Amino acid sequence: MAERMTGGQAVVRALTEHGVDVAFGIPGVHTLALYDALIDSPIRHILGRHEQGVGFMADGYARASGKPGVALVITGPGVTNVATAVGEAYTDSSPVLVVASAEDQRWAGKMMGHYHDIRDQTEAIRPVTASQT
């Protein structure tokens, strides 16, 4: 039988397999599974106070270490808040990965007033990134 894991565990496993050893972020209701998975991982988490700061921390880490900087943010305002730092990293070709949670896909983009709803966060950050998924 295949091993069962949460989405957070899958993300942390992928980050670990790609050599990520430090991540910057702010926990939120949408990222609790990710933070639960970080507890038992070798990834060191550094807590930020604002998503923009988290993005700049990831960028600074990337520039100083030569390794990709990783920013963990929540859906909606977490994505829009990190955009300034991501734009700076993009302009200077600094390797920064933003891992953003997503709203339940049944409600995404319907603007029904759900917590941290945003019409299309991928499109919101597209102009300042090299790639989005």
mmCIF file of C-alpha atoms in Angstrom:
data_model
loop_
_atom_site.group_PDB
_atom_site.id
_atom_site.type_symbol
_atom_site.label_atom_id
_atom_site.label_comp_id
_atom_site.label_asym_id
_atom_site.label_seq_id
_atom_site.Cartn_x
_atom_site.Cartn_y
_atom_site.Cartn_z
ATOM 1 C CA MET A 1 0.000 0.000 0.000
ATOM 2 C CA ALA A 2 1.254 3.474 -0.854
ATOM 3 C CA GLU A 3 2.308 5.727 1.995
ATOM 4 C CA ARG A 4 -0.344 8.285 2.885
ATOM 5 C CA MET A 5 0.718 11.811 3.701
ATOM 6 C CA THR A 6 -0.768 15.251 4.014
ATOM 7 C CA GLY A 7 -0.132 17.978 1.472
ATOM 8 C CA GLY A 8 2.112 19.648 4.037
ATOM 9 C CA GLN A 9 4.174 16.480 4.416
ATOM 10 C CA ALA A 10 4.497 16.190 0.633
ATOM 11 C CA VAL A 11 5.715 19.790 0.336
ATOM 12 C CA VAL A 12 8.237 19.383 3.154
ATOM 13 C CA ARG A 13 9.481 16.107 1.669
ATOM 14 C CA ALA A 14 9.959 17.753 -1.742
ATOM 15 C CA LEU A 15 11.799 20.704 -0.201
ATOM 16 C CA THR A 16 14.052 18.371 1.793
ATOM 17 C CA GLU A 17 14.777 16.204 -1.255
ATOM 18 C CA HIS A 18 15.852 19.344 -3.109
ATOM 19 C CA GLY A 19 18.303 20.310 -0.384
ATOM 20 C CA VAL A 20 16.313 23.043 1.332
ATOM 21 C CA ASP A 21 17.572 23.408 4.888
ATOM 22 C CA VAL A 22 16.105 26.795 5.869
ATOM 23 C CA ALA A 23 12.660 28.307 5.271
ATOM 24 C CA PHE A 24 11.208 31.644 6.329
ATOM 25 C CA GLY A 25 7.541 32.159 7.049
ATOM 26 C CA ILE A 26 4.575 33.021 9.184
ATOM 27 C CA PRO A 27 2.172 30.230 10.165
ATOM 28 C CA GLY A 28 -1.483 30.757 9.376
ATOM 29 C CA VAL A 29 -4.675 28.756 9.316
ATOM 30 C CA HIS A 30 -4.059 27.779 5.675
ATOM 31 C CA THR A 31 -0.525 26.482 6.344
ATOM 32 C CA LEU A 32 -0.996 24.454 9.525
ATOM 33 C CA ALA A 33 -0.400 21.086 7.804
ATOM 34 C CA LEU A 34 2.830 22.460 6.347
ATOM 35 C CA TYR A 35 3.992 23.677 9.749
ATOM 36 C CA ASP A 36 3.029 20.366 11.371
ATOM 37 C CA ALA A 37 5.267 18.613 8.835
ATOM 38 C CA LEU A 38 8.158 20.997 9.501
ATOM 39 C CA ILE A 39 8.316 19.880 13.147
ATOM 40 C CA ASP A 40 9.900 16.521 12.298
ATOM 41 C CA SER A 41 11.910 17.715 9.305
ATOM 42 C CA PRO A 42 15.536 18.814 9.040
ATOM 43 C CA ILE A 43 14.407 22.191 7.693
ATOM 44 C CA ARG A 44 15.094 25.072 10.062
ATOM 45 C CA HIS A 45 12.198 27.509 10.160
ATOM 46 C CA ILE A 46 12.794 31.195 10.819
ATOM 47 C CA LEU A 47 9.703 33.120 11.865
ATOM 48 C CA GLY A 48 8.976 36.470 10.277
ATOM 49 C CA ARG A 49 6.618 39.219 11.384
ATOM 50 C CA HIS A 50 5.236 40.176 7.967
ATOM 51 C CA GLU A 51 5.158 38.369 4.637
ATOM 52 C CA GLN A 52 7.102 41.144 2.929
ATOM 53 C CA GLY A 53 9.868 40.667 5.492
ATOM 54 C CA VAL A 54 9.726 36.909 4.975
ATOM 55 C CA GLY A 55 10.279 37.448 1.251
ATOM 56 C CA PHE A 56 13.240 39.742 1.840
ATOM 57 C CA MET A 57 14.673 37.254 4.353
ATOM 58 C CA ALA A 58 14.453 34.484 1.743
ATOM 59 C CA ASP A 59 16.070 36.763 -0.845
ATOM 60 C CA GLY A 60 18.884 37.752 1.519
ATOM 61 C CA TYR A 61 19.487 34.119 2.430
ATOM 62 C CA ALA A 62 19.677 33.180 -1.258
ATOM 63 C CA ARG A 63 22.172 35.935 -2.006
ATOM 64 C CA ALA A 64 24.354 35.165 1.027
ATOM 65 C CA SER A 65 24.295 31.362 0.812
ATOM 66 C CA GLY A 66 23.954 30.690 -2.910
ATOM 67 C CA LYS A 67 21.055 28.348 -2.075
ATOM 68 C CA PRO A 68 17.420 29.012 -2.934
ATOM 69 C CA GLY A 69 15.593 31.065 -0.323
ATOM 70 C CA VAL A 70 12.177 29.703 0.622
ATOM 71 C CA ALA A 71 9.254 31.835 1.806
ATOM 72 C CA LEU A 72 6.146 30.162 3.252
ATOM 73 C CA VAL A 73 3.017 32.333 3.065
ATOM 74 C CA ILE A 74 -0.734 32.044 3.353
ATOM 75 C CA THR A 75 -3.211 32.510 0.552
ATOM 76 C CA GLY A 76 -4.490 35.958 -0.397
ATOM 77 C CA PRO A 77 -2.785 38.713 1.602
ATOM 78 C CA GLY A 78 0.273 36.549 2.229
ATOM 79 C CA VAL A 79 0.816 36.349 -1.520
ATOM 80 C CA THR A 80 0.212 40.025 -2.192
ATOM 81 C CA ASN A 81 2.397 41.056 0.764
ATOM 82 C CA VAL A 82 5.361 38.949 -0.394
ATOM 83 C CA ALA A 83 5.138 40.285 -3.967
ATOM 84 C CA THR A 84 7.436 43.283 -3.420
ATOM 85 C CA ALA A 85 10.263 41.097 -2.130
ATOM 86 C CA VAL A 86 9.675 38.540 -4.865
ATOM 87 C CA GLY A 87 9.819 41.286 -7.474
ATOM 88 C CA GLU A 88 13.179 42.427 -6.108
ATOM 89 C CA ALA A 89 14.508 38.861 -6.167
ATOM 90 C CA TYR A 90 13.177 38.366 -9.711
ATOM 91 C CA THR A 91 14.762 41.593 -10.979
ATOM 92 C CA ASP A 92 18.149 40.565 -9.558
ATOM 93 C CA SER A 93 17.848 36.878 -10.570
ATOM 94 C CA SER A 94 17.967 35.758 -6.954
ATOM 95 C CA PRO A 95 16.657 32.189 -6.480
ATOM 96 C CA VAL A 96 13.604 32.521 -4.238
ATOM 97 C CA LEU A 97 10.799 29.982 -3.971
ATOM 98 C CA VAL A 98 7.468 31.085 -2.532
ATOM 99 C CA VAL A 99 5.256 28.310 -1.211
ATOM 100 C CA ALA A 100 1.767 29.752 -0.835
ATOM 101 C CA SER A 101 -1.280 27.979 0.453
ATOM 102 C CA ALA A 102 -4.439 27.988 -1.615
ATOM 103 C CA GLU A 103 -8.077 28.347 -0.806
ATOM 104 C CA ASP A 104 -10.314 25.300 -1.156
ATOM 105 C CA GLN A 105 -10.702 24.960 -4.914
ATOM 106 C CA ARG A 106 -14.487 24.692 -4.644
ATOM 107 C CA TRP A 107 -14.526 28.350 -3.639
ATOM 108 C CA ALA A 108 -11.398 29.791 -5.264
ATOM 109 C CA GLY A 109 -12.000 32.938 -7.253
ATOM 110 C CA LYS A 110 -15.743 33.036 -6.575
ATOM 111 C CA MET A 111 -15.327 36.068 -4.296
ATOM 112 C CA MET A 112 -17.880 34.776 -1.798
ATOM 113 C CA GLY A 113 -16.206 36.441 1.168
ATOM 114 C CA HIS A 114 -14.296 33.395 2.334
ATOM 115 C CA TYR A 115 -11.279 33.889 4.540
ATOM 116 C CA HIS A 116 -8.411 35.432 2.518
ATOM 117 C CA ASP A 117 -10.249 35.069 -0.780
ATOM 118 C CA ILE A 118 -8.405 36.433 -3.803
ATOM 119 C CA ARG A 119 -9.602 36.166 -7.372
ATOM 120 C CA ASP A 120 -6.435 34.555 -8.781
ATOM 121 C CA GLN A 121 -3.280 34.685 -6.718
ATOM 122 C CA THR A 122 -1.198 33.040 -9.446
ATOM 123 C CA GLU A 123 -2.047 35.853 -11.838
ATOM 124 C CA ALA A 124 -1.528 38.436 -9.098
ATOM 125 C CA ILE A 125 2.123 37.460 -8.687
ATOM 126 C CA ARG A 126 2.888 36.429 -12.283
ATOM 127 C CA PRO A 127 4.463 39.774 -13.352
ATOM 128 C CA VAL A 128 7.214 39.486 -10.732
ATOM 129 C CA THR A 129 8.062 35.786 -11.022
ATOM 130 C CA ALA A 130 9.898 33.554 -13.463
ATOM 131 C CA SER A 131 7.492 30.639 -12.982
ATOM 132 C CA GLN A 132 4.239 29.845 -11.163
ATOM 133 C CA THR A 133 2.355 26.640 -10.446
#
